[in-house]
Tab-separated table of C-alpha atoms in Angstrom:
chain	number	residue	atom	x	y	z
A	1	UNK	CA	0.000	0.000	0.000
A	2	UNK	CA	2.908	2.306	0.657
A	3	UNK	CA	5.685	3.292	-1.681
A	4	UNK	CA	8.724	5.539	-1.490
A	5	UNK	CA	8.833	8.521	-3.806
A	6	UNK	CA	11.848	10.711	-4.482
A	7	UNK	CA	11.084	14.428	-4.608
A	8	UNK	CA	13.115	17.589	-5.096
A	9	UNK	CA	12.087	20.849	-3.520
A	10	UNK	CA	13.416	24.129	-2.188
A	11	UNK	CA	12.905	24.234	1.546
A	12	UNK	CA	12.878	27.445	3.559
A	13	UNK	CA	14.174	27.378	7.102
A	14	UNK	CA	13.070	30.312	9.200
A	15	UNK	CA	15.591	32.097	11.449
A	16	UNK	CA	13.982	30.898	14.661
A	17	UNK	CA	14.766	27.349	13.564
A	18	UNK	CA	18.450	28.038	12.937
A	19	UNK	CA	19.335	26.561	16.333
A	20	UNK	CA	18.257	23.159	15.089
A	21	UNK	CA	20.647	20.801	13.437
A	22	UNK	CA	20.357	21.301	9.655
A	23	UNK	CA	18.792	17.939	8.900
A	24	UNK	CA	16.355	18.194	11.803
A	25	UNK	CA	15.185	21.598	10.596
A	26	UNK	CA	14.769	20.293	7.030
A	27	UNK	CA	12.961	17.174	8.300
A	28	UNK	CA	10.504	19.185	10.366
A	29	UNK	CA	9.856	21.582	7.521
A	30	UNK	CA	9.314	18.813	4.951
A	31	UNK	CA	6.952	16.986	7.320
A	32	UNK	CA	5.047	20.197	7.958
A	33	UNK	CA	4.548	20.840	4.246
A	34	UNK	CA	3.893	17.319	2.952
A	35	UNK	CA	2.246	15.245	5.707
A	36	UNK	CA	-1.347	14.255	4.940
A	37	UNK	CA	-1.332	15.983	1.555
A	38	UNK	CA	-2.134	14.521	-1.850
A	39	UNK	CA	0.329	15.206	-4.644
A	40	UNK	CA	-1.116	14.625	-8.092
A	41	UNK	CA	0.086	11.397	-9.715
A	42	UNK	CA	2.133	10.576	-6.645
A	43	UNK	CA	-0.361	9.783	-3.899
A	44	UNK	CA	-1.132	10.666	-0.302
A	45	UNK	CA	2.096	11.702	1.438
A	46	UNK	CA	2.524	10.273	4.898
A	47	UNK	CA	5.891	11.443	6.181
A	48	UNK	CA	9.535	11.898	5.320
A	49	UNK	CA	11.562	8.707	4.982
A	50	UNK	CA	15.055	10.122	4.489
A	51	UNK	CA	16.915	13.082	3.080
A	52	UNK	CA	19.091	12.063	0.149
A	53	UNK	CA	20.964	15.313	-0.350
A	54	UNK	CA	20.701	18.951	0.571
A	55	UNK	CA	22.548	21.853	-0.957
A	56	UNK	CA	24.202	24.648	0.940
A	57	UNK	CA	21.750	27.069	2.470
A	58	UNK	CA	21.464	30.445	0.786
A	59	UNK	CA	20.026	33.539	2.396
A	60	UNK	CA	18.337	35.913	-0.037
A	61	UNK	CA	18.402	39.646	0.153
A	62	UNK	CA	15.428	41.050	2.062
A	63	UNK	CA	14.413	37.780	3.690
A	64	UNK	CA	15.920	36.195	6.753
A	65	UNK	CA	15.008	32.625	5.872
A	66	UNK	CA	17.560	30.304	4.363
A	67	UNK	CA	16.787	28.332	1.244
A	68	UNK	CA	18.165	24.893	0.514
A	69	UNK	CA	17.579	22.619	-2.467
A	70	UNK	CA	16.735	19.246	-0.992
A	71	UNK	CA	16.254	15.824	-2.572
A	72	UNK	CA	14.359	13.485	-0.273
A	73	UNK	CA	12.277	10.333	-0.070
A	74	UNK	CA	8.702	10.409	1.146
A	75	UNK	CA	6.537	7.543	2.362
A	76	UNK	CA	3.478	7.736	0.110
A	77	UNK	CA	0.203	5.868	0.305
A	78	UNK	CA	-0.553	4.595	-3.165
A	79	UNK	CA	-1.908	1.078	-3.611
A	80	UNK	CA	-1.198	-0.486	-6.978
A	81	UNK	CA	-4.016	-1.524	-9.289
A	82	UNK	CA	-5.052	-5.062	-8.413
A	83	UNK	CA	-4.004	-4.862	-4.780
A	84	UNK	CA	-6.231	-6.376	-2.114
A	85	UNK	CA	-6.962	-4.045	0.790
A	86	UNK	CA	-8.961	-4.379	3.982
A	87	UNK	CA	-11.020	-1.388	5.038
A	88	UNK	CA	-14.181	-0.460	6.925
A	89	UNK	CA	-17.552	0.383	5.390
A	90	UNK	CA	-18.255	4.007	6.187
A	91	UNK	CA	-21.517	4.650	4.348
A	92	UNK	CA	-23.851	3.511	1.578
A	93	UNK	CA	-24.437	6.239	-0.982
A	94	UNK	CA	-26.293	6.401	-4.258
A	95	UNK	CA	-23.171	5.548	-6.244
A	96	UNK	CA	-22.167	2.620	-4.110
A	97	UNK	CA	-20.412	1.610	-0.940
A	98	UNK	CA	-17.917	4.021	0.571
A	99	UNK	CA	-14.991	2.425	2.367
A	100	UNK	CA	-12.508	4.094	4.664
A	101	UNK	CA	-9.068	3.190	5.982
A	102	UNK	CA	-9.032	5.741	8.806
A	103	UNK	CA	-6.384	7.895	7.208
A	104	UNK	CA	-7.898	7.710	3.735
A	105	UNK	CA	-11.640	8.029	3.138
A	106	UNK	CA	-12.125	8.322	-0.598
A	107	UNK	CA	-12.635	4.728	-1.604
A	108	UNK	CA	-15.744	3.812	-3.549
A	109	UNK	CA	-17.100	0.436	-4.583
A	110	UNK	CA	-19.535	1.319	-7.373
A	111	UNK	CA	-22.691	-0.737	-7.483
A	112	UNK	CA	-24.149	0.230	-10.846
A	113	UNK	CA	-21.666	-1.528	-13.086
A	114	UNK	CA	-22.876	-5.084	-12.650
A	115	UNK	CA	-26.017	-6.922	-11.687
A	116	UNK	CA	-24.782	-8.422	-8.479
A	117	UNK	CA	-26.055	-5.576	-6.301
A	118	UNK	CA	-29.387	-4.754	-4.745
A	119	UNK	CA	-30.348	-1.877	-2.480
A	120	UNK	CA	-32.250	-2.870	0.631
A	121	UNK	CA	-34.606	-0.040	1.555
A	122	UNK	CA	-35.433	-1.270	5.043
A	123	UNK	CA	-31.887	-1.088	6.310
A	124	UNK	CA	-30.696	1.450	3.700
A	125	UNK	CA	-27.652	-0.579	2.751
A	126	UNK	CA	-26.388	-2.130	-0.437
A	127	UNK	CA	-26.535	-5.895	-0.607
A	128	UNK	CA	-24.166	-7.999	-2.655
A	129	UNK	CA	-25.749	-11.091	-4.221
A	130	UNK	CA	-23.829	-14.357	-4.429
A	131	UNK	CA	-25.190	-17.493	-6.053
A	132	UNK	CA	-26.227	-19.829	-3.315
A	133	UNK	CA	-25.153	-23.453	-3.617
A	134	UNK	CA	-28.662	-24.765	-2.914
A	135	UNK	CA	-30.027	-26.559	-5.988
A	136	UNK	CA	-33.160	-25.092	-7.513
A	137	UNK	CA	-35.392	-27.899	-6.358
A	138	UNK	CA	-34.703	-27.139	-2.696
A	139	UNK	CA	-35.624	-23.493	-2.805
A	140	UNK	CA	-38.253	-22.533	-0.295
A	141	UNK	CA	-38.767	-19.088	-1.831
A	142	UNK	CA	-37.350	-17.167	-4.808
A	143	UNK	CA	-34.975	-15.460	-2.407
A	144	UNK	CA	-33.074	-18.692	-1.878
A	145	UNK	CA	-31.444	-18.248	-5.266
A	146	UNK	CA	-28.913	-15.902	-3.721
A	147	UNK	CA	-26.887	-15.431	-0.600
A	148	UNK	CA	-27.063	-11.906	0.720
A	149	UNK	CA	-24.074	-9.926	1.922
A	150	UNK	CA	-25.244	-6.773	3.695
A	151	UNK	CA	-22.840	-3.845	3.570
A	152	UNK	CA	-23.474	-2.747	7.138
A	153	UNK	CA	-21.680	0.261	8.500
A	154	UNK	CA	-18.398	-0.318	10.374
A	155	UNK	CA	-17.875	-3.852	9.110
A	156	UNK	CA	-14.463	-4.839	7.781
A	157	UNK	CA	-14.447	-5.413	4.057
A	158	UNK	CA	-11.794	-6.776	1.721
A	159	UNK	CA	-11.751	-5.375	-1.793
A	160	UNK	CA	-9.528	-5.164	-4.850
A	161	UNK	CA	-8.353	-1.798	-6.181
A	162	UNK	CA	-9.361	-1.593	-9.828
A	163	UNK	CA	-8.843	2.079	-10.602
A	164	UNK	CA	-7.313	5.211	-9.185
A	165	UNK	CA	-8.341	8.772	-10.045
A	166	UNK	CA	-6.342	11.900	-9.564
A	167	UNK	CA	-8.241	15.182	-9.937
A	168	UNK	CA	-6.524	18.520	-9.794
A	169	UNK	CA	-8.811	20.632	-7.642
A	170	UNK	CA	-6.358	23.343	-6.687
A	171	UNK	CA	-5.188	24.053	-3.199
A	172	UNK	CA	-7.266	24.812	-0.181
A	173	UNK	CA	-4.846	27.153	1.447
A	174	UNK	CA	-1.387	27.451	2.933
A	175	UNK	CA	0.235	24.659	4.923
A	176	UNK	CA	-0.401	24.707	8.672
A	177	UNK	CA	1.179	27.547	10.598
A	178	UNK	CA	4.762	27.129	11.548
A	179	UNK	CA	4.973	26.278	15.211
A	180	UNK	CA	8.531	27.346	15.945
A	181	UNK	CA	7.660	30.981	16.496
A	182	UNK	CA	9.434	32.674	19.351
A	183	UNK	CA	6.955	33.338	22.125
A	184	UNK	CA	4.979	36.471	21.533
A	185	UNK	CA	6.052	37.043	17.945
A	186	UNK	CA	3.973	36.199	14.926
A	187	UNK	CA	5.580	33.671	12.612
A	188	UNK	CA	6.524	35.461	9.406
A	189	UNK	CA	5.196	33.716	6.324
A	190	UNK	CA	7.333	33.686	3.187
A	191	UNK	CA	6.293	36.297	0.684
A	192	UNK	CA	6.122	33.777	-2.133
A	193	UNK	CA	3.133	31.492	-2.395
A	194	UNK	CA	2.999	28.771	0.186
A	195	UNK	CA	3.228	26.254	-2.615
A	196	UNK	CA	6.724	25.534	-3.750
A	197	UNK	CA	6.321	26.112	-7.424
A	198	UNK	CA	9.324	24.099	-8.368
A	199	UNK	CA	8.359	20.771	-6.834
A	200	UNK	CA	9.816	18.082	-9.032
A	201	UNK	CA	9.273	14.379	-8.939
A	202	UNK	CA	12.246	12.188	-9.696
A	203	UNK	CA	12.188	8.492	-10.398
A	204	UNK	CA	8.659	7.452	-9.590
A	205	UNK	CA	7.112	9.805	-12.098
A	206	UNK	CA	4.222	7.963	-13.683
A	207	UNK	CA	3.810	10.290	-16.612
A	208	UNK	CA	2.558	13.343	-14.741
A	209	UNK	CA	3.801	16.818	-15.530
A	210	UNK	CA	6.526	18.337	-13.459
A	211	UNK	CA	4.394	21.071	-11.954
A	212	UNK	CA	2.652	19.325	-9.133
A	213	UNK	CA	-0.050	20.806	-6.994
A	214	UNK	CA	-0.745	19.761	-3.430
A	215	UNK	CA	-4.315	19.388	-2.313
A	216	UNK	CA	-5.580	18.215	1.009
A	217	UNK	CA	-9.354	18.199	1.379
A	218	UNK	CA	-12.374	18.105	-0.862
A	219	UNK	CA	-14.036	21.050	-2.539
A	220	UNK	CA	-17.539	21.223	-3.942
A	221	UNK	CA	-17.941	21.039	-7.704
A	222	UNK	CA	-20.469	23.355	-9.341
A	223	UNK	CA	-22.844	20.439	-9.879
A	224	UNK	CA	-22.947	19.706	-6.155
A	225	UNK	CA	-20.910	16.496	-6.294
A	226	UNK	CA	-17.785	16.483	-4.189
A	227	UNK	CA	-14.436	16.489	-5.951
A	228	UNK	CA	-11.589	14.695	-4.292
A	229	UNK	CA	-7.939	14.953	-5.283
A	230	UNK	CA	-7.267	11.202	-5.065
A	231	UNK	CA	-9.892	8.505	-5.255
A	232	UNK	CA	-9.765	4.738	-5.390
A	233	UNK	CA	-12.345	2.566	-7.094
A	234	UNK	CA	-12.694	-0.936	-5.725
A	235	UNK	CA	-14.552	-4.104	-6.486
A	236	UNK	CA	-15.641	-7.168	-4.551
A	237	UNK	CA	-16.760	-9.199	-7.529
A	238	UNK	CA	-14.471	-12.147	-6.823
A	239	UNK	CA	-14.774	-15.134	-4.546
A	240	UNK	CA	-13.008	-14.362	-1.293
A	241	UNK	CA	-13.679	-10.625	-1.320
A	242	UNK	CA	-16.327	-8.718	0.579
A	243	UNK	CA	-17.014	-8.783	4.295
A	244	UNK	CA	-14.277	-10.514	6.231
A	245	UNK	CA	-16.867	-12.100	8.468
A	246	UNK	CA	-18.358	-13.987	5.491
A	247	UNK	CA	-17.798	-17.729	5.493
A	248	UNK	CA	-16.542	-18.821	2.098
A	249	UNK	CA	-17.055	-22.573	2.355
B	1	UNK	CA	7.628	-0.565	-1.987
B	2	UNK	CA	7.246	-0.751	1.743
B	3	UNK	CA	5.409	-3.330	3.783
B	4	UNK	CA	2.802	-2.160	6.259
B	5	UNK	CA	5.010	-3.264	9.114
B	6	UNK	CA	7.882	-1.049	7.930
B	7	UNK	CA	5.632	2.008	7.786
B	8	UNK	CA	4.250	1.207	11.231
B	9	UNK	CA	7.765	0.857	12.667
B	10	UNK	CA	8.847	4.134	11.062
B	11	UNK	CA	5.876	6.040	12.420
B	12	UNK	CA	6.294	4.568	15.887
B	13	UNK	CA	9.955	5.622	15.858
B	14	UNK	CA	8.924	9.151	14.884
B	15	UNK	CA	6.390	9.142	17.678
B	16	UNK	CA	9.071	8.118	20.202
B	17	UNK	CA	11.372	10.942	19.087
B	18	UNK	CA	8.536	13.426	19.372
B	19	UNK	CA	7.737	12.253	22.880
B	20	UNK	CA	11.383	12.660	23.898
B	21	UNK	CA	11.425	16.148	22.479
B	22	UNK	CA	8.246	16.942	24.360
B	23	UNK	CA	9.873	15.793	27.605
B	24	UNK	CA	12.830	18.105	27.130
B	25	UNK	CA	10.737	21.025	26.024
B	26	UNK	CA	7.089	20.776	27.101
B	27	UNK	CA	6.123	23.730	24.928
B	28	UNK	CA	7.239	22.298	21.622
B	29	UNK	CA	4.403	21.861	19.178
B	30	UNK	CA	4.325	19.657	16.105
B	31	UNK	CA	2.545	20.261	12.832
B	32	UNK	CA	-1.086	19.250	13.085
B	33	UNK	CA	-1.269	17.442	9.780
B	34	UNK	CA	1.737	15.344	10.698
B	35	UNK	CA	0.265	14.334	14.044
B	36	UNK	CA	-3.083	13.554	12.431
B	37	UNK	CA	-1.748	11.296	9.710
B	38	UNK	CA	0.683	9.685	12.129
B	39	UNK	CA	-2.041	8.878	14.634
B	40	UNK	CA	-4.484	7.566	12.050
B	41	UNK	CA	-2.008	5.353	10.225
B	42	UNK	CA	-0.632	3.921	13.477
B	43	UNK	CA	-4.162	3.216	14.650
B	44	UNK	CA	-5.116	1.502	11.398
B	45	UNK	CA	-1.956	-0.619	11.178
B	46	UNK	CA	-1.768	-1.645	14.824
B	47	UNK	CA	-5.396	-2.727	15.219
B	48	UNK	CA	-5.869	-6.335	16.286
B	49	UNK	CA	-7.051	-7.328	12.811
B	50	UNK	CA	-4.009	-5.993	11.034
B	51	UNK	CA	-1.265	-8.580	10.500
B	52	UNK	CA	1.411	-5.901	10.809
B	53	UNK	CA	0.569	-5.391	14.473
B	54	UNK	CA	2.197	-8.694	15.434
B	55	UNK	CA	5.061	-8.905	12.949
B	56	UNK	CA	8.750	-8.521	13.661
B	57	UNK	CA	11.561	-7.866	11.163
B	58	UNK	CA	12.976	-11.345	11.780
B	59	UNK	CA	9.695	-13.008	10.909
B	60	UNK	CA	9.432	-11.049	7.679
B	61	UNK	CA	13.014	-11.866	6.772
B	62	UNK	CA	12.591	-15.606	7.307
B	63	UNK	CA	9.321	-15.550	5.372
B	64	UNK	CA	11.002	-13.872	2.422
B	65	UNK	CA	13.892	-16.345	2.491
B	66	UNK	CA	11.444	-19.219	2.368
B	67	UNK	CA	9.440	-17.590	-0.393
B	68	UNK	CA	12.494	-17.156	-2.605
B	69	UNK	CA	12.185	-20.688	-3.947
B	70	UNK	CA	8.774	-20.003	-5.399
B	71	UNK	CA	8.350	-17.951	-8.512
B	72	UNK	CA	6.451	-15.028	-6.992
B	73	UNK	CA	6.461	-11.403	-8.085
B	74	UNK	CA	7.462	-8.635	-5.697
B	75	UNK	CA	3.910	-7.387	-5.316
B	76	UNK	CA	2.643	-10.893	-4.540
B	77	UNK	CA	5.232	-11.368	-1.797
B	78	UNK	CA	4.378	-7.929	-0.396
B	79	UNK	CA	0.685	-8.767	-0.276
B	80	UNK	CA	1.387	-12.135	1.345
B	81	UNK	CA	3.141	-10.331	4.170
B	82	UNK	CA	0.577	-7.544	4.449
B	83	UNK	CA	-2.506	-9.726	4.328
B	84	UNK	CA	-1.319	-13.033	5.856
B	85	UNK	CA	-3.730	-15.350	3.977
B	86	UNK	CA	-4.950	-18.306	5.982
B	87	UNK	CA	-6.681	-20.339	3.309
B	88	UNK	CA	-6.285	-21.319	-0.310
B	89	UNK	CA	-9.216	-19.047	-1.271
B	90	UNK	CA	-7.356	-16.015	0.053
B	91	UNK	CA	-4.182	-17.144	-1.691
B	92	UNK	CA	-6.026	-17.316	-5.016
B	93	UNK	CA	-6.923	-13.637	-4.704
B	94	UNK	CA	-3.343	-12.559	-4.220
B	95	UNK	CA	-1.565	-14.788	-6.720
B	96	UNK	CA	-2.564	-14.438	-10.325
B	97	UNK	CA	-3.216	-17.678	-12.243
B	98	UNK	CA	-2.210	-19.583	-9.161
B	99	UNK	CA	-3.766	-22.838	-10.342
B	100	UNK	CA	-1.695	-22.750	-13.512
B	101	UNK	CA	1.510	-21.661	-11.848
B	102	UNK	CA	1.407	-23.827	-8.720
B	103	UNK	CA	-0.111	-27.145	-7.819
B	104	UNK	CA	-2.300	-27.692	-4.792
B	105	UNK	CA	0.583	-29.048	-2.774
B	106	UNK	CA	2.710	-25.986	-3.427
B	107	UNK	CA	-0.156	-23.750	-2.382
B	108	UNK	CA	-0.538	-25.703	0.834
B	109	UNK	CA	3.179	-25.307	1.433
B	110	UNK	CA	2.850	-21.545	0.972
B	111	UNK	CA	0.074	-21.363	3.534
B	112	UNK	CA	2.167	-23.428	5.906
B	113	UNK	CA	5.157	-21.099	5.469
B	114	UNK	CA	3.029	-18.042	6.131
B	115	UNK	CA	1.220	-19.653	9.028
B	116	UNK	CA	4.411	-20.659	10.796
B	117	UNK	CA	6.555	-17.605	10.066
B	118	UNK	CA	3.938	-14.881	10.428
B	119	UNK	CA	1.811	-16.340	13.174
B	120	UNK	CA	-1.342	-14.963	14.650
B	121	UNK	CA	-1.084	-15.125	18.418
B	122	UNK	CA	-2.970	-18.119	19.653
B	123	UNK	CA	-2.996	-20.084	16.412
B	124	UNK	CA	-0.661	-22.689	15.000
B	125	UNK	CA	-0.762	-24.153	11.518
B	126	UNK	CA	-0.397	-27.846	10.902
B	127	UNK	CA	0.471	-28.974	7.408
B	128	UNK	CA	-2.156	-31.169	5.793
B	129	UNK	CA	-0.845	-34.373	4.327
B	130	UNK	CA	-1.245	-34.215	0.584
B	131	UNK	CA	-3.638	-36.786	-0.791
B	132	UNK	CA	-6.114	-36.216	2.033
B	133	UNK	CA	-9.080	-36.701	-0.224
B	134	UNK	CA	-11.579	-37.241	2.532
B	135	UNK	CA	-11.467	-33.586	3.573
B	136	UNK	CA	-13.966	-31.286	1.890
B	137	UNK	CA	-12.142	-28.005	2.095
B	138	UNK	CA	-8.526	-27.696	1.266
B	139	UNK	CA	-7.479	-25.150	3.847
B	140	UNK	CA	-5.048	-25.870	6.620
B	141	UNK	CA	-6.323	-27.057	9.930
B	142	UNK	CA	-5.573	-24.823	12.836
B	143	UNK	CA	-4.755	-26.081	16.290
B	144	UNK	CA	-5.695	-23.510	18.847
B	145	UNK	CA	-3.085	-23.193	21.545
B	146	UNK	CA	-4.062	-21.097	24.546
B	147	UNK	CA	-2.020	-17.914	24.644
B	148	UNK	CA	-0.278	-18.737	27.953
B	149	UNK	CA	1.289	-21.827	26.452
B	150	UNK	CA	2.672	-19.826	23.554
B	151	UNK	CA	4.206	-17.263	25.874
B	152	UNK	CA	6.324	-20.004	27.449
B	153	UNK	CA	7.735	-20.814	24.030
B	154	UNK	CA	8.543	-17.229	23.057
């Protein structure tokens, strides 16, 4: 589920962090900028893994912060297509079953693509239909044709990732406030945009362009549907998938 | 690619360092987004259902050494460690074309390797003799040892 991605970026270290050891200051700054953010065509960044190299720090005229060009590895959440993942059912919507992993909520199992789904209006959940092994002659009612798997909320479910979608929805705002401010003084924000505009992906680039935008939460599309920066589409159409409490004998 | 256990270990290490820093300087604050993702991922990976909560580096290493003899792709080995399949049905999901690539006996061997090297606390795997045609399902049988007995062995 997790991969390592190599990134290059220019990291600013503010003067009140100069007391820190260089790599600690860079680590804290990289974690502050990238943790829990989606980078297009890379995935959901978790935390810094290691710093590969960092250039000498330069201080620009008119700004006290030092700038360093850093190449580093990030731990990124990005399951590959075909991977089996265990999650929890969070809700049943019109489009299908929404599954969450705690740290990642945008997983959908669409129910309109095949005939194996039924919506149960009494309990308001989707039900997956599996052919029951009972021969036709022993059926007590037409319902015996199928076995019913109810997608109840908060049940563990195993699914296969069949598609991933990256949508560029722009940023929601600057990274969280720096916390190293000296007591009583306001932390000065860099005059340039909070987004490093020269973020480059090295190595694990899967065909995306080099200008990458970080996005963290959803925004509302004009049509009213929510747009998410990174979405996974799953399926439970195979034997062995679905609720983990299901007996497959 | 990283296994779930490696990510869990990394995040726990980060958490330890942060706690030490907090002891030295009680006023130090960490970025919110970092703490959030850290907490949520640790919670998800260390829950009782997650195999990575009970794994150690040695177990993973021995499992990989045993799995070298079988012709498995990197992603299949990664999923075997992350998901810890307990039956042939689960194995079929992870390994593509497993009936063509491996015979039933090989699949049973794989389950045995995983069951013994990446154990769930309280369960032990016993290898089924091949040719046991009288059994309906082809999964391994599990002998349930009470946890106290296992602790003596560890």
